[in-house]
Short mmCIF file of C-alpha atoms in Angstrom, two decimals:
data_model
loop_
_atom_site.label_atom_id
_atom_site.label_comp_id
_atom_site.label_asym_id
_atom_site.label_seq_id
_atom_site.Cartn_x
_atom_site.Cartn_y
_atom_site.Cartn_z
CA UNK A 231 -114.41 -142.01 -19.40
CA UNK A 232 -111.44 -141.26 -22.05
CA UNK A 233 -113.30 -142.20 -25.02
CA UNK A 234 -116.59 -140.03 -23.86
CA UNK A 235 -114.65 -137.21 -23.60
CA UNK A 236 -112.87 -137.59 -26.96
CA UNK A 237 -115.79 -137.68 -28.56
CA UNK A 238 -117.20 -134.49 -26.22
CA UNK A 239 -114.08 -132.80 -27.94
CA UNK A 240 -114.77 -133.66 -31.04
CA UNK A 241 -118.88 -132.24 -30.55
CA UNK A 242 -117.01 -129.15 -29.00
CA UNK A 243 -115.00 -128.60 -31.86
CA UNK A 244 -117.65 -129.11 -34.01
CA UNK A 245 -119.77 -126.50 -32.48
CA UNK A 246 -117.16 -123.78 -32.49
CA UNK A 247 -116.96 -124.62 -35.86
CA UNK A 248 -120.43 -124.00 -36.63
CA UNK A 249 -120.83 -127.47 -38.31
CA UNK A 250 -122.53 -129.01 -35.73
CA UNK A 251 -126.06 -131.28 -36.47
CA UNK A 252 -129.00 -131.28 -35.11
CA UNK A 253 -128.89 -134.80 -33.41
CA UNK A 254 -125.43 -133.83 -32.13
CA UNK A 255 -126.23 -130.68 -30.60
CA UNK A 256 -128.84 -132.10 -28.75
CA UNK A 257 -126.53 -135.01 -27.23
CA UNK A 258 -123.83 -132.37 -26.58
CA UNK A 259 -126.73 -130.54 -24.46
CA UNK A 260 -128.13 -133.83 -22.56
CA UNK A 261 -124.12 -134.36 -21.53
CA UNK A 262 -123.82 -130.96 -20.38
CA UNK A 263 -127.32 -131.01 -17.93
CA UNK A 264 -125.85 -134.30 -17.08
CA UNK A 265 -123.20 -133.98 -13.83
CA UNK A 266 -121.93 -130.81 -12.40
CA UNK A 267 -118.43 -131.90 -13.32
CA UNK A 268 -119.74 -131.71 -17.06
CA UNK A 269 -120.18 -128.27 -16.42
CA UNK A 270 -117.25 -127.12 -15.42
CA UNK A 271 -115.21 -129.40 -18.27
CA UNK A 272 -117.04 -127.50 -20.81
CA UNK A 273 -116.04 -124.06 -18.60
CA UNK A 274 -112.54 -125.21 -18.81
CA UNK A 275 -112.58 -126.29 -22.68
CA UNK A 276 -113.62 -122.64 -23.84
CA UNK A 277 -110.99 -121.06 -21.24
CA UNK A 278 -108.32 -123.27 -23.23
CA UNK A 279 -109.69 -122.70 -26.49
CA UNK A 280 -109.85 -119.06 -25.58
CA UNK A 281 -106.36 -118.77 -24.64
CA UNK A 282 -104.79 -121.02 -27.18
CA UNK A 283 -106.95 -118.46 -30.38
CA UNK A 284 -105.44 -115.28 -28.80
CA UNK A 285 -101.81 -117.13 -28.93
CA UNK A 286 -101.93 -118.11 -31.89
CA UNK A 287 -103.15 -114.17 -33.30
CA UNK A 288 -99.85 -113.25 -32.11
CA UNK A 289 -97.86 -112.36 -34.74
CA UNK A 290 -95.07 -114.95 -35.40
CA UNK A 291 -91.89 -113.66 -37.35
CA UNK A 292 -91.01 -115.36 -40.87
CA UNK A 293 -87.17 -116.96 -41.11
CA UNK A 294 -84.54 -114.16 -41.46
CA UNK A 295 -86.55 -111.28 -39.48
CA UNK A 296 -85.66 -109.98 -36.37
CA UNK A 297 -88.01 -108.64 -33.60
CA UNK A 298 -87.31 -104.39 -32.32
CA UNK A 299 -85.75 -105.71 -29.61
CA UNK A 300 -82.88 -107.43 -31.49
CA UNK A 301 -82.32 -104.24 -33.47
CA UNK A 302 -82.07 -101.98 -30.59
CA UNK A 303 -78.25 -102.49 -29.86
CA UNK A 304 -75.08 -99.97 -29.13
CA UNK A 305 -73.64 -99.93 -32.45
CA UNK A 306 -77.36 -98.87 -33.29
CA UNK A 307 -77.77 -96.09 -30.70
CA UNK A 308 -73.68 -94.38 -31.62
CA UNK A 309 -74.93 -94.61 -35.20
CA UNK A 310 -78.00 -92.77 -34.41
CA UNK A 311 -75.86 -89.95 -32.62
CA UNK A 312 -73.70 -89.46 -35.43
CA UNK A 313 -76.51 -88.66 -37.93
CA UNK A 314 -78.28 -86.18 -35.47
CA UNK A 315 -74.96 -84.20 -34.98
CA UNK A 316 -74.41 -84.27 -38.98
CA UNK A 317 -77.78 -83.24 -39.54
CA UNK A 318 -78.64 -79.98 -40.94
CA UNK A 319 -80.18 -77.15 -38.54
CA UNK A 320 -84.23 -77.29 -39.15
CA UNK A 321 -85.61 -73.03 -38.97
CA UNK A 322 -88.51 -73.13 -36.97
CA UNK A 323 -90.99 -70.15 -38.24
CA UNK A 324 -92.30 -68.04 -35.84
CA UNK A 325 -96.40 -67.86 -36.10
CA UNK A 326 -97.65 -64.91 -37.60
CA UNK A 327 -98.88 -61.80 -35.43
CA UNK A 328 -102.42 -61.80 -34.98
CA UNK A 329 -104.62 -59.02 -36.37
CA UNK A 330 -106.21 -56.38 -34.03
CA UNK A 331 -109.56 -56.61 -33.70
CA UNK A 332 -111.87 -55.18 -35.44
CA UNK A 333 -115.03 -53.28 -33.75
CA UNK A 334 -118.30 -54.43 -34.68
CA UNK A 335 -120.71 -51.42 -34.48
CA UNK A 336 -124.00 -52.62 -32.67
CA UNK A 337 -127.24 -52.93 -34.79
CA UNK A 338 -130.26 -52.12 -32.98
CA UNK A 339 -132.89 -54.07 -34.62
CA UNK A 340 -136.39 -52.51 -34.64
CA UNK A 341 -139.32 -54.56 -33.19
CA UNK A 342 -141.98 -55.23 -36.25
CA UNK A 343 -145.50 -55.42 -34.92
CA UNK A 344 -148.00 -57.35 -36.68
CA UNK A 345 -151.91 -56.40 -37.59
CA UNK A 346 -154.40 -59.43 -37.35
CA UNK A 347 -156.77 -59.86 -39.76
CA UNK A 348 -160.20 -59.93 -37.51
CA UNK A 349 -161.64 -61.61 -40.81
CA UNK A 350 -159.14 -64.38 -41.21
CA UNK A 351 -159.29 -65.03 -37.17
CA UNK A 352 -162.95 -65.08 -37.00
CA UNK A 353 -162.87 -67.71 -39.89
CA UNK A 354 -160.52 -69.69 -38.32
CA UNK A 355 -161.99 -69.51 -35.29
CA UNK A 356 -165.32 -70.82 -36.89
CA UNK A 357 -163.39 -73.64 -39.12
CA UNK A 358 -161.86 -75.22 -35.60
CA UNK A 359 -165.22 -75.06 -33.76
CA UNK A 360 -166.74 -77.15 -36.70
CA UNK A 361 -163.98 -79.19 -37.02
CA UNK A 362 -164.23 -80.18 -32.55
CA UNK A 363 -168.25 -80.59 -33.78
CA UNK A 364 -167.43 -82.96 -36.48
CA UNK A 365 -165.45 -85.23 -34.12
CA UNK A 366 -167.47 -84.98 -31.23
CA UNK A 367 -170.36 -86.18 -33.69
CA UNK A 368 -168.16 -89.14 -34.78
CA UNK A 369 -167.19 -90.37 -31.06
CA UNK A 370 -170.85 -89.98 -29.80
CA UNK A 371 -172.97 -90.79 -32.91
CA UNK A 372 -174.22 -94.33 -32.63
CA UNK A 373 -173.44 -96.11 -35.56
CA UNK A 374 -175.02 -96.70 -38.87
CA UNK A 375 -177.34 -99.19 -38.73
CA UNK A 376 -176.07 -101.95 -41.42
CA UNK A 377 -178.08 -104.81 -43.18
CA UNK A 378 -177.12 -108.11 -42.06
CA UNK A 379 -179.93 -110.66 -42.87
CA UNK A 380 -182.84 -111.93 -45.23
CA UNK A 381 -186.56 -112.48 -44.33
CA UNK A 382 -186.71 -115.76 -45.67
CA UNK A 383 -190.44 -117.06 -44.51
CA UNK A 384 -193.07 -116.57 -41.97
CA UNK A 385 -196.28 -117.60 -40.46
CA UNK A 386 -198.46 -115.11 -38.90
CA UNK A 387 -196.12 -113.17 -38.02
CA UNK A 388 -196.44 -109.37 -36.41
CA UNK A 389 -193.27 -107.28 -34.42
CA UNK A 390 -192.84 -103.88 -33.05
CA UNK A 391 -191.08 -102.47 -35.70
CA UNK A 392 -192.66 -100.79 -38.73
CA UNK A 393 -190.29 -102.94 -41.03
CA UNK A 394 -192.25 -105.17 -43.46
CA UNK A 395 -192.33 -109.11 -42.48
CA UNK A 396 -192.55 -110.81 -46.22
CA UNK A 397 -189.96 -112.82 -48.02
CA UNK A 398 -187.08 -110.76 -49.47
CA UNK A 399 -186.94 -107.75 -46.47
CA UNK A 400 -183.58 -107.51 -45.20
CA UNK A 401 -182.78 -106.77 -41.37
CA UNK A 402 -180.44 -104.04 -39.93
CA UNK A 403 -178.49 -103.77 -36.49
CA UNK A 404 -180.46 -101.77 -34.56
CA UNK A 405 -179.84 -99.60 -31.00
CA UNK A 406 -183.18 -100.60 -30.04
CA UNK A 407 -184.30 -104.62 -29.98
CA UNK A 408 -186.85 -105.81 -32.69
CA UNK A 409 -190.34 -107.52 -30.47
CA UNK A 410 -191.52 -110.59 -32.34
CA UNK A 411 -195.26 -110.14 -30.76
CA UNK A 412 -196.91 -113.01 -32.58
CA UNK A 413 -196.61 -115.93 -35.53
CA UNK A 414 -193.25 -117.40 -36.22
CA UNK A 415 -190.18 -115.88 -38.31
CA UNK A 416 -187.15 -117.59 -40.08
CA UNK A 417 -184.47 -115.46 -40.94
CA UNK A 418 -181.07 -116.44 -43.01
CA UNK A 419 -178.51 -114.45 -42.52
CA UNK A 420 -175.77 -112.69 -45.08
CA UNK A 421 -173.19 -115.75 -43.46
CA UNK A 422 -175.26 -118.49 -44.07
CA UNK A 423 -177.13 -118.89 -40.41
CA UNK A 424 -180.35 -120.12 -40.38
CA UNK A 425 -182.77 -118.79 -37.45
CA UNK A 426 -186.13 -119.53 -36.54
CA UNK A 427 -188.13 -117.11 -34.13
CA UNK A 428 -191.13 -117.85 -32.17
CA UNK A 429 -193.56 -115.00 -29.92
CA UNK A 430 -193.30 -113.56 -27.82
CA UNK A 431 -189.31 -113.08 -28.79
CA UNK A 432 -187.41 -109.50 -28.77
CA UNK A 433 -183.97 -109.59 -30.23
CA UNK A 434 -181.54 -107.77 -32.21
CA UNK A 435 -178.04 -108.30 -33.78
CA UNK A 436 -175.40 -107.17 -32.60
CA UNK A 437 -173.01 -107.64 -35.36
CA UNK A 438 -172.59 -110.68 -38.62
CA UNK A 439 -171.83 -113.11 -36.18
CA UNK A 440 -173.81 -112.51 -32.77
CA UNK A 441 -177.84 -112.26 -32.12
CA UNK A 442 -178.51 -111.34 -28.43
CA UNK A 443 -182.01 -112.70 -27.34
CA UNK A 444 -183.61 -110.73 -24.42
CA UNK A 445 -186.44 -113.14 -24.03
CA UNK A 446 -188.15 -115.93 -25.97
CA UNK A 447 -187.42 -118.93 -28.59
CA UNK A 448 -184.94 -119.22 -30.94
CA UNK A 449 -183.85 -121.79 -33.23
CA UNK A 450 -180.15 -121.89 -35.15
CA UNK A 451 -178.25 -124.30 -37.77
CA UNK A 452 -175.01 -122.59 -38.42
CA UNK A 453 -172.92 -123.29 -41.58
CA UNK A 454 -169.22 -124.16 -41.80
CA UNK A 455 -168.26 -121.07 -42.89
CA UNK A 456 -169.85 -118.84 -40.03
CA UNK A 457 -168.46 -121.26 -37.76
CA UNK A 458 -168.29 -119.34 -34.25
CA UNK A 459 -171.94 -117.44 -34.61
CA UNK A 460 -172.96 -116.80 -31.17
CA UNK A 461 -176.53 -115.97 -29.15
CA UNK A 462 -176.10 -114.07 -26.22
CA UNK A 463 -178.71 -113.98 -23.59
CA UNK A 464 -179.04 -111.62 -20.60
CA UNK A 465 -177.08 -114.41 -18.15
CA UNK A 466 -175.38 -116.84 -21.10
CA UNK A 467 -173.34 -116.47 -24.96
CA UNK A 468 -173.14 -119.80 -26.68
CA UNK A 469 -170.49 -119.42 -29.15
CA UNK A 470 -171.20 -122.21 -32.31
CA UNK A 471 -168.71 -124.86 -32.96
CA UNK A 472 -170.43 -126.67 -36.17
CA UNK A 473 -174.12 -126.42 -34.11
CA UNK A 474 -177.67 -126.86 -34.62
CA UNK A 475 -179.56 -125.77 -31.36
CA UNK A 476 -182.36 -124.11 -29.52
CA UNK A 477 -182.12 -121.45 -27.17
CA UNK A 478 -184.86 -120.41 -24.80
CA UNK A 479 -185.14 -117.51 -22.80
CA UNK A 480 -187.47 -116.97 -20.14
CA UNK A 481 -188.57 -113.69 -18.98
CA UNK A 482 -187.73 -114.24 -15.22
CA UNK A 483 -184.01 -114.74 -16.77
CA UNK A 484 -183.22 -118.63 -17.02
CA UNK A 485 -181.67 -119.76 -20.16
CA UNK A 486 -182.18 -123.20 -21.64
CA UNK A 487 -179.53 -124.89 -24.26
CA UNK A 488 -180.34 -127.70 -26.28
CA UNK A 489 -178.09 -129.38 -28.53
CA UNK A 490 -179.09 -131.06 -31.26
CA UNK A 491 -176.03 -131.70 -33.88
CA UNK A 492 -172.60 -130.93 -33.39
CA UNK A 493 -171.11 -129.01 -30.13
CA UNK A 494 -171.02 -125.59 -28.60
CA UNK A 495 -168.92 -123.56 -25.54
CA UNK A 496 -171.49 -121.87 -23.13
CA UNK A 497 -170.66 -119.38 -21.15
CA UNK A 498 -172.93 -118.18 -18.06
CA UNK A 499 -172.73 -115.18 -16.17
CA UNK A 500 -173.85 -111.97 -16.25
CA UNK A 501 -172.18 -108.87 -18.06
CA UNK A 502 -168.94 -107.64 -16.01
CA UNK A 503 -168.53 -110.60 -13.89
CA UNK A 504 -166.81 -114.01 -13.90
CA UNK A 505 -167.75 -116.44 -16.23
CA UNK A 506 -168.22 -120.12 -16.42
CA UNK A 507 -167.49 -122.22 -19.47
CA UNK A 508 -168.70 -125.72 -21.07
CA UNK A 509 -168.87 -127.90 -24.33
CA UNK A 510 -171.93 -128.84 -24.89
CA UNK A 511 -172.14 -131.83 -26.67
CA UNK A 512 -174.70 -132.84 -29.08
CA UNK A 513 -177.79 -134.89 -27.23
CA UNK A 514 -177.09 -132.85 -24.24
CA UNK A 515 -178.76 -129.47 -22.46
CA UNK A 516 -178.12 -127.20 -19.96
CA UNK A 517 -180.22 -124.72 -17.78
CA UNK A 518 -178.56 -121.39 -16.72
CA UNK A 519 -180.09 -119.73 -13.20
CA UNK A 520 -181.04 -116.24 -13.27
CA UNK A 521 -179.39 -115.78 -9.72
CA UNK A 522 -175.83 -117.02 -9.52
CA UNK A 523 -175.48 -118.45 -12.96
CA UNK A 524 -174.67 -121.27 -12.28
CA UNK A 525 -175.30 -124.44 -14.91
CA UNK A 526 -177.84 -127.34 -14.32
CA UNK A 527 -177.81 -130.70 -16.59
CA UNK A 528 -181.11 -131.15 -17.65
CA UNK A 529 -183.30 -133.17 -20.12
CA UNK A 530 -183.33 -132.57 -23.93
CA UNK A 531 -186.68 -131.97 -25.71
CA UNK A 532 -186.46 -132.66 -29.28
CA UNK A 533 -190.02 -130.23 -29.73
CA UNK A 534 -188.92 -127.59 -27.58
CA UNK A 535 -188.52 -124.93 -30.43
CA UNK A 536 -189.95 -125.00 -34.33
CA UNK A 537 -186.44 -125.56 -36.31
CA UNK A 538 -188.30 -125.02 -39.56
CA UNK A 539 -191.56 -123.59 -41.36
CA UNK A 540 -192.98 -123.30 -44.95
CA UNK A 541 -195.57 -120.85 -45.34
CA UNK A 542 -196.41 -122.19 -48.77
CA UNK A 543 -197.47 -125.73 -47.21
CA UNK A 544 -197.89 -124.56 -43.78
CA UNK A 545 -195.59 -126.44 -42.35
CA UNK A 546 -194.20 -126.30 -38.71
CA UNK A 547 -191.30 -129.01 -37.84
CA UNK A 548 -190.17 -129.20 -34.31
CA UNK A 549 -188.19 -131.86 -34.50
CA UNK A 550 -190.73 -134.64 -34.45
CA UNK A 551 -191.33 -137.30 -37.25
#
């Protein structure tokens, strides 16, 4: 036990020193959470050391000095008497009289009254109702639509919306969702994110990285760097993790997942309530119920959606050969 605690001393010391390693500091701990009585040794070393610094700050006298006490002798104290009787008397001034006071006379200070100028308050007035306008604009406006994807192909295609379907036309976030009423659609968007669209489909985007699909096909192969793109459906979001995969989306509310390349986390449930998650591995699928949301394993069809078109050669690839 000696030579433990010789060498606990010499960790201890080490510490307080501030030149303690890294190995050592942890074997210093693992003996300290080792016994109770390890503990209280390491209580008592700092009480020591404590004691043992404040002793040594005392101040220690060099060879050939004396401390007050040994000065404070008899022959001291008559010699002290002698000089205070041989001292010379000290005058002690009086203090000066003070001066009588001098009265103040009281200003009365005259209230100043201010005109308004109607002009400047009715302009002011008028500035701070335009300004509350302005910002009640700004907090209720909804915001500026923005362009976030290419028209990149189609096939007899025809939607709602009064926007052009050729090669080239780019596509905005919109309040209201775009109907895809007929033909087939590919979009690419500003992030790299290939989509195919099949009617009947109505969609929109909701931002660079999310579509929401209210109802029909859709189609995605997301590229490393929009890694994360999600598709949100009324009862599901599948957030991409390096993905290609179809989503469809019935109108009575089911949702359908199937993976095709890499992986994907699924979420079901509906908006404001708990969620359920899952990885959804490539080769897999998953069905999401319309009722309780709850997620069912279920086959994977390789021709479920159309992954890819060319107008040109009118070609329409679902996955088979």
């Amino acid at each position: 036990m000696q030579p433990e605690l010789d060498n606990v001393n010499k960790l201890l010391f080490r510490l307080l020193d501030n030149e303690i390693s890294d190995p050592e500091f942890v074997k210093l701990t693992e003996w300290l959470h080792s016994t109770p009585e390890a503990k209280h040794y390491y209580c008592q070393f700092m009480e020591d050391y404590s004691a043992l610094s404040l002793r040594t700050m005392t101040a220690v006298p060099e060879p050939g000095e004396f401390f007050e006490e040994d000065l404070l002798t008899d022959d001291f104290w008559k010699l002290m008497s002698a000089e205070e009787e041989n001292a010379p008397a000290i005058e002690i001034s009086t203090p000066e009289q003070p001066q009588e006071p001098v009265l103040i006379q009281k200003v009365r200070k005259e209230r100043v009254v201010r005109t308004v100028n109607k002009t400047s308050l009715f302009v002011a007035v008028v500035s701070l109702a335009a300004l509350l306008l302005m910002v009640a604009y700004v907090y209720w406006a909804p915001p500026a639509p923005y362009e976030m994807a290419t028209i990149s192909d189609s096939i007899n295609a025809e939607w709602s919306s009064d926007l052009p379907i050729k090669p080239g036309t780019r596509i905005s976030s919109y309040s209201k969702p775009i109907q895809l009423t007929k033909g087939i659609v590919k979009l690419l968007t500003d992030d790299n994110v290939q989509i195919v669209l099949e009617a009947p489909t109505e969609f929109k985007f909701n931002s660079y990285s999310e579509i929401a699909l209210n109802y029909g096909k859709l189609f995605t192969r997301v590229s490393e760097q929009a890694c994360g793109f999600s598709v949100t459906t009324p009862n599901a979001k599948i957030i991409d993790l390096g993905t290609e995969f179809g989503v469809l989306c019935h109108i009575d509310g089911k949702t359908e997942v199937h993976m095709y390349e890499g992986k994907a986390n699924v979420f079901a449930g509906l908006k404001d309530e708990n969620k359920i998650s899952e990885v959804l591995l490539a080769g897999s699928a998953k069905r999401i119920d319309h009722v309780d949301a709850t997620m069912q394993e279920i086959t994977l069809e390789e021709t479920v959606v159309v992954r890819n078109i060319d107008s040109e050669k009118k070609f329409v690839w679902k996955g088979d050969s």
